[in-house]
PDB file of C-alpha atoms in Angstrom:
ATOM      1  CA  ARG A   1     -13.481 -18.060   6.113  1.00 78.00           C
ATOM      2  CA  LEU A   2     -13.996 -16.820   2.572  1.00 80.00           C
ATOM      3  CA  GLY A   3     -15.778 -20.039   1.621  1.00 80.00           C
ATOM      4  CA  TYR A   4     -18.100 -19.545   4.582  1.00 80.00           C
ATOM      5  CA  VAL A   5     -18.776 -15.942   3.555  1.00 84.00           C
ATOM      6  CA  VAL A   6     -19.544 -16.871  -0.053  1.00 81.00           C
ATOM      7  CA  LEU A   7     -21.437 -20.138   0.485  1.00 78.00           C
ATOM      8  CA  TYR A   8     -23.194 -19.773   3.817  1.00 77.00           C
ATOM      9  CA  ASN A   9     -24.412 -16.186   4.140  1.00 79.00           C
ATOM     10  CA  PRO A  10     -23.297 -13.906   1.275  1.00 86.00           C
ATOM     11  CA  SER A  11     -26.078 -11.337   1.662  1.00 88.00           C
ATOM     12  CA  TYR A  12     -25.204 -10.739   5.325  1.00 88.00           C
ATOM     13  CA  TYR A  13     -21.510 -10.199   4.545  1.00 89.00           C
ATOM     14  CA  PHE A  14     -22.320  -8.012   1.551  1.00 90.00           C
ATOM     15  CA  ASN A  15     -24.139  -5.711   3.987  1.00 92.00           C
ATOM     16  CA  ASN A  16     -21.446  -6.101   6.695  1.00 90.00           C
ATOM     17  CA  PRO A  17     -18.152  -6.380   4.771  1.00 91.00           C
ATOM     18  CA  ILE A  18     -15.894  -5.632   7.755  1.00 92.00           C
ATOM     19  CA  GLU A  19     -17.112  -8.866   9.365  1.00 90.00           C
ATOM     20  CA  ILE A  20     -15.547 -10.877   6.544  1.00 89.00           C
ATOM     21  CA  PHE A  21     -12.224 -10.399   8.332  1.00 89.00           C
ATOM     22  CA  MET A  22     -13.505 -11.526  11.743  1.00 87.00           C
ATOM     23  CA  PHE A  23     -11.957 -14.998  11.556  1.00 81.00           C
ATOM     24  CA  TRP A  24     -12.824 -15.751  15.185  1.00 80.00           C
ATOM     25  CA  ASN A  25     -16.517 -15.779  14.226  1.00 78.00           C
ATOM     26  CA  GLY A  26     -16.287 -19.024  12.301  1.00 72.00           C
ATOM     27  CA  GLY A  27     -15.774 -20.482   8.905  1.00 72.00           C
ATOM     28  CA  MET A  28     -15.840 -23.740   7.009  1.00 70.00           C
ATOM     29  CA  SER A  29     -13.926 -25.707   9.605  1.00 73.00           C
ATOM     30  CA  PHE A  30     -13.406 -28.972   7.741  1.00 82.00           C
ATOM     31  CA  HIS A  31     -13.971 -28.165   4.087  1.00 82.00           C
ATOM     32  CA  GLY A  32     -12.132 -24.843   4.339  1.00 83.00           C
ATOM     33  CA  GLY A  33      -9.271 -26.457   6.231  1.00 85.00           C
ATOM     34  CA  LEU A  34      -9.091 -29.211   3.637  1.00 90.00           C
ATOM     35  CA  LEU A  35      -8.796 -26.688   0.803  1.00 89.00           C
ATOM     36  CA  GLY A  36      -6.125 -24.796   2.733  1.00 89.00           C
ATOM     37  CA  VAL A  37      -4.097 -27.961   3.353  1.00 92.00           C
ATOM     38  CA  ILE A  38      -4.346 -29.010  -0.291  1.00 93.00           C
ATOM     39  CA  ILE A  39      -3.239 -25.591  -1.563  1.00 94.00           C
ATOM     40  CA  ALA A  40      -0.398 -25.291   0.985  1.00 95.00           C
ATOM     41  CA  THR A  41       0.808 -28.829   0.228  1.00 95.00           C
ATOM     42  CA  ILE A  42       0.840 -28.220  -3.524  1.00 95.00           C
ATOM     43  CA  ILE A  43       2.799 -24.984  -3.041  1.00 96.00           C
ATOM     44  CA  PHE A  44       5.229 -26.707  -0.644  1.00 95.00           C
ATOM     45  CA  GLY A  45       5.731 -29.629  -3.018  1.00 94.00           C
ATOM     46  CA  LYS A  46       6.367 -27.439  -6.044  1.00 94.00           C
ATOM     47  CA  LYS A  47       8.690 -25.125  -4.107  1.00 96.00           C
ATOM     48  CA  ASN A  48      10.775 -28.111  -2.964  1.00 96.00           C
ATOM     49  CA  SER A  49      10.554 -30.034  -6.268  1.00 96.00           C
ATOM     50  CA  GLN A  50       8.631 -32.861  -4.587  1.00 95.00           C
ATOM     51  CA  ASN A  51       5.471 -34.665  -5.588  1.00 95.00           C
ATOM     52  CA  PRO A  52       2.801 -32.953  -3.452  1.00 95.00           C
ATOM     53  CA  PHE A  53       0.754 -36.167  -3.394  1.00 94.00           C
ATOM     54  CA  LYS A  54       3.377 -37.814  -1.205  1.00 93.00           C
ATOM     55  CA  PHE A  55       2.688 -35.144   1.410  1.00 94.00           C
ATOM     56  CA  LEU A  56      -1.064 -35.259   0.833  1.00 95.00           C
ATOM     57  CA  ASP A  57      -0.942 -39.004   1.462  1.00 95.00           C
ATOM     58  CA  LEU A  58       0.842 -38.397   4.772  1.00 93.00           C
ATOM     59  CA  ASN A  59      -1.725 -35.750   5.707  1.00 94.00           C
ATOM     60  CA  SER A  60      -4.537 -38.126   4.776  1.00 95.00           C
ATOM     61  CA  ILE A  61      -3.197 -40.884   6.992  1.00 95.00           C
ATOM     62  CA  ALA A  62      -2.799 -38.582  10.008  1.00 95.00           C
ATOM     63  CA  ALA A  63      -5.962 -36.486   9.559  1.00 95.00           C
ATOM     64  CA  PRO A  64      -8.418 -39.054  10.994  1.00 97.00           C
ATOM     65  CA  ILE A  65      -6.722 -38.720  14.393  1.00 97.00           C
ATOM     66  CA  GLY A  66      -7.433 -34.987  14.453  1.00 95.00           C
ATOM     67  CA  ILE A  67     -10.928 -35.483  13.080  1.00 95.00           C
ATOM     68  CA  PHE A  68     -11.652 -38.035  15.822  1.00 97.00           C
ATOM     69  CA  LEU A  69     -10.466 -35.681  18.564  1.00 97.00           C
ATOM     70  CA  GLY A  70     -12.357 -32.754  17.035  1.00 94.00           C
ATOM     71  CA  ARG A  71     -15.631 -34.696  16.895  1.00 95.00           C
ATOM     72  CA  VAL A  72     -15.226 -35.851  20.496  1.00 97.00           C
ATOM     73  CA  ALA A  73     -14.687 -32.181  21.428  1.00 96.00           C
ATOM     74  CA  ASN A  74     -17.867 -31.290  19.478  1.00 94.00           C
ATOM     75  CA  PHE A  75     -19.716 -33.880  21.577  1.00 96.00           C
ATOM     76  CA  ILE A  76     -18.313 -32.570  24.859  1.00 96.00           C
ATOM     77  CA  ASN A  77     -19.186 -28.975  23.871  1.00 94.00           C
ATOM     78  CA  SER A  78     -22.698 -29.922  22.650  1.00 94.00           C
ATOM     79  CA  GLU A  79     -21.887 -28.713  19.136  1.00 91.00           C
ATOM     80  CA  LEU A  80     -23.121 -30.164  15.847  1.00 89.00           C
ATOM     81  CA  TYR A  81     -25.651 -32.348  17.623  1.00 93.00           C
ATOM     82  CA  GLY A  82     -28.062 -34.701  15.967  1.00 95.00           C
ATOM     83  CA  THR A  83     -31.750 -34.866  15.267  1.00 95.00           C
ATOM     84  CA  PRO A  84     -34.217 -36.065  17.925  1.00 95.00           C
ATOM     85  CA  THR A  85     -34.432 -39.829  18.342  1.00 97.00           C
ATOM     86  CA  GLU A  86     -36.017 -42.510  20.490  1.00 96.00           C
ATOM     87  CA  LYS A  87     -33.050 -44.863  20.112  1.00 96.00           C
ATOM     88  CA  PRO A  88     -31.667 -46.159  23.419  1.00 96.00           C
ATOM     89  CA  TRP A  89     -28.237 -44.645  22.689  1.00 96.00           C
ATOM     90  CA  GLY A  90     -29.703 -41.178  22.250  1.00 97.00           C
ATOM     91  CA  VAL A  91     -28.196 -38.378  24.328  1.00 96.00           C
ATOM     92  CA  ILE A  92     -29.660 -35.342  26.045  1.00 97.00           C
ATOM     93  CA  PHE A  93     -27.623 -32.178  25.516  1.00 95.00           C
ATOM     94  CA  PRO A  94     -28.781 -30.074  28.487  1.00 94.00           C
ATOM     95  CA  ASN A  95     -27.241 -26.899  27.041  1.00 90.00           C
ATOM     96  CA  ILE A  96     -29.491 -27.278  23.995  1.00 91.00           C
ATOM     97  CA  ASP A  97     -32.812 -28.683  25.234  1.00 93.00           C
ATOM     98  CA  ASN A  98     -34.232 -31.775  26.924  1.00 93.00           C
ATOM     99  CA  SER A  99     -34.732 -33.747  23.706  1.00 96.00           C
ATOM    100  CA  ILE A 100     -33.032 -37.094  23.253  1.00 97.00           C
ATOM    101  CA  ARG A 101     -30.816 -36.688  20.201  1.00 97.00           C
ATOM    102  CA  HIS A 102     -28.536 -38.725  17.989  1.00 97.00           C
ATOM    103  CA  PRO A 103     -24.922 -38.260  19.126  1.00 97.00           C
ATOM    104  CA  SER A 104     -23.957 -37.484  15.529  1.00 97.00           C
ATOM    105  CA  GLN A 105     -20.570 -36.207  16.671  1.00 97.00           C
ATOM    106  CA  LEU A 106     -19.736 -39.688  17.987  1.00 98.00           C
ATOM    107  CA  TYR A 107     -20.960 -41.316  14.777  1.00 98.00           C
ATOM    108  CA  GLU A 108     -18.604 -39.037  12.876  1.00 97.00           C
ATOM    109  CA  ALA A 109     -15.759 -39.657  15.340  1.00 98.00           C
ATOM    110  CA  PHE A 110     -16.137 -43.384  14.746  1.00 98.00           C
ATOM    111  CA  LEU A 111     -16.521 -43.300  10.950  1.00 98.00           C
ATOM    112  CA  GLU A 112     -14.295 -40.347  10.007  1.00 97.00           C
ATOM    113  CA  GLY A 113     -11.776 -41.054  12.753  1.00 97.00           C
ATOM    114  CA  VAL A 114     -11.483 -44.713  13.684  1.00 98.00           C
ATOM    115  CA  VAL A 115     -12.757 -46.443  10.529  1.00 98.00           C
ATOM    116  CA  LEU A 116     -11.023 -44.045   8.157  1.00 98.00           C
ATOM    117  CA  PHE A 117      -7.734 -44.353  10.077  1.00 98.00           C
ATOM    118  CA  ILE A 118      -7.866 -48.158   9.923  1.00 97.00           C
ATOM    119  CA  VAL A 119      -8.776 -48.274   6.210  1.00 96.00           C
ATOM    120  CA  LEU A 120      -6.105 -45.762   5.181  1.00 96.00           C
ATOM    121  CA  ASN A 121      -3.393 -47.482   7.181  1.00 94.00           C
ATOM    122  CA  PHE A 122      -4.393 -50.826   5.662  1.00 94.00           C
ATOM    123  CA  ILE A 123      -4.144 -49.316   2.180  1.00 91.00           C
ATOM    124  CA  VAL A 124      -0.725 -47.831   2.892  1.00 90.00           C
ATOM    125  CA  SER A 125       0.499 -51.135   4.342  1.00 91.00           C
ATOM    126  CA  LYS A 126      -0.165 -52.711   0.930  1.00 90.00           C
ATOM    127  CA  ASN A 127       2.391 -50.355  -0.698  1.00 85.00           C
ATOM    128  CA  ALA A 128      -0.266 -48.449  -2.576  1.00 85.00           C
ATOM    129  CA  LYS A 129       0.648 -46.042  -5.338  1.00 92.00           C
ATOM    130  CA  THR A 130       1.135 -42.374  -4.539  1.00 91.00           C
ATOM    131  CA  ALA A 131      -2.170 -40.485  -4.164  1.00 92.00           C
ATOM    132  CA  THR A 132      -4.144 -43.637  -3.334  1.00 95.00           C
ATOM    133  CA  ALA A 133      -4.450 -42.729   0.356  1.00 95.00           C
ATOM    134  CA  THR A 134      -5.478 -39.189  -0.601  1.00 95.00           C
ATOM    135  CA  ALA A 135      -8.143 -40.468  -2.985  1.00 96.00           C
ATOM    136  CA  TYR A 136      -9.544 -42.919  -0.438  1.00 96.00           C
ATOM    137  CA  PHE A 137      -9.501 -40.235   2.242  1.00 96.00           C
ATOM    138  CA  LEU A 138     -11.503 -37.801   0.109  1.00 96.00           C
ATOM    139  CA  ILE A 139     -13.986 -40.444  -1.041  1.00 96.00           C
ATOM    140  CA  LEU A 140     -14.550 -42.128   2.321  1.00 97.00           C
ATOM    141  CA  TYR A 141     -14.625 -38.937   4.380  1.00 96.00           C
ATOM    142  CA  SER A 142     -17.202 -37.482   1.983  1.00 95.00           C
ATOM    143  CA  LEU A 143     -19.287 -40.660   2.061  1.00 97.00           C
ATOM    144  CA  PHE A 144     -19.221 -40.960   5.860  1.00 97.00           C
ATOM    145  CA  ARG A 145     -19.991 -37.267   6.374  1.00 94.00           C
ATOM    146  CA  PHE A 146     -22.775 -37.336   3.771  1.00 95.00           C
ATOM    147  CA  LEU A 147     -24.451 -40.267   5.550  1.00 96.00           C
ATOM    148  CA  VAL A 148     -24.125 -38.885   9.090  1.00 96.00           C
ATOM    149  CA  GLU A 149     -25.570 -35.548   7.935  1.00 93.00           C
ATOM    150  CA  PHE A 150     -28.954 -37.301   7.742  1.00 93.00           C
ATOM    151  CA  LEU A 151     -28.841 -37.599  11.543  1.00 94.00           C
ATOM    152  CA  ARG A 152     -27.285 -34.195  12.246  1.00 92.00           C
ATOM    153  CA  LEU A 153     -29.168 -30.919  12.421  1.00 87.00           C
ATOM    154  CA  PRO A 154     -28.152 -28.468   9.697  1.00 83.00           C
ATOM    155  CA  ASP A 155     -26.834 -25.002  10.496  1.00 76.00           C
ATOM    156  CA  SER A 156     -29.771 -23.068  11.932  1.00 72.00           C
ATOM    157  CA  HIS A 157     -29.302 -20.035   9.666  1.00 70.00           C
ATOM    158  CA  ILE A 158     -29.286 -22.228   6.525  1.00 76.00           C
ATOM    159  CA  GLY A 159     -31.477 -25.238   7.200  1.00 74.00           C
ATOM    160  CA  TYR A 160     -32.070 -27.797   4.483  1.00 79.00           C
ATOM    161  CA  LEU A 161     -31.247 -26.606   0.990  1.00 81.00           C
ATOM    162  CA  MET A 162     -32.856 -29.111  -1.382  1.00 75.00           C
ATOM    163  CA  PHE A 163     -35.632 -31.686  -1.184  1.00 80.00           C
ATOM    164  CA  SER A 164     -36.113 -30.894   2.542  1.00 81.00           C
ATOM    165  CA  TRP A 165     -33.210 -33.173   3.467  1.00 80.00           C
ATOM    166  CA  VAL A 166     -30.003 -32.006   1.730  1.00 90.00           C
ATOM    167  CA  THR A 167     -27.668 -29.884   3.869  1.00 85.00           C
ATOM    168  CA  MET A 168     -24.780 -27.613   2.930  1.00 82.00           C
ATOM    169  CA  GLY A 169     -22.430 -30.213   4.420  1.00 83.00           C
ATOM    170  CA  GLN A 170     -23.792 -32.836   2.028  1.00 88.00           C
ATOM    171  CA  ILE A 171     -23.456 -30.524  -0.958  1.00 86.00           C
ATOM    172  CA  LEU A 172     -19.836 -29.777  -0.037  1.00 85.00           C
ATOM    173  CA  CYS A 173     -19.157 -33.500   0.337  1.00 88.00           C
ATOM    174  CA  ILE A 174     -20.490 -34.174  -3.149  1.00 89.00           C
TER     175      ILE A 174
END
């Protein structure tokens, strides 16, 4: 939530500070959650005298399942939809408008869920060193998300930030 406040709309929250604590009004769902998991895992590892990267690797291997389900839910709820398209696989989101749009949520479900799950499990099956799965997760998730962002509409209150095509999601992935 704090990342959302600082990065997405700081002037609004400066003028409405009580709303900073209204967690039910949104936040940085993936990037904020990722930071939270990393911090909690490091604390847990240090507290239990364990290498936190062993736990981060386990989280990295399991995370694509949750990401897949979350993106399918985004599709069902008509959230995070794509830009207009004339492609035959385009989808109309009747709750949004009558435009045919890229189903960017399904692209992300496939890349960040299915492909990432397969790649990470292949890497782990090769007895990779500790932190390898974590590194591949961070690199591949960021790459896949960065690419799909070209076909996904940016947050309406932010829009494109640089060069008329770079979104906040892409900046966070970098």
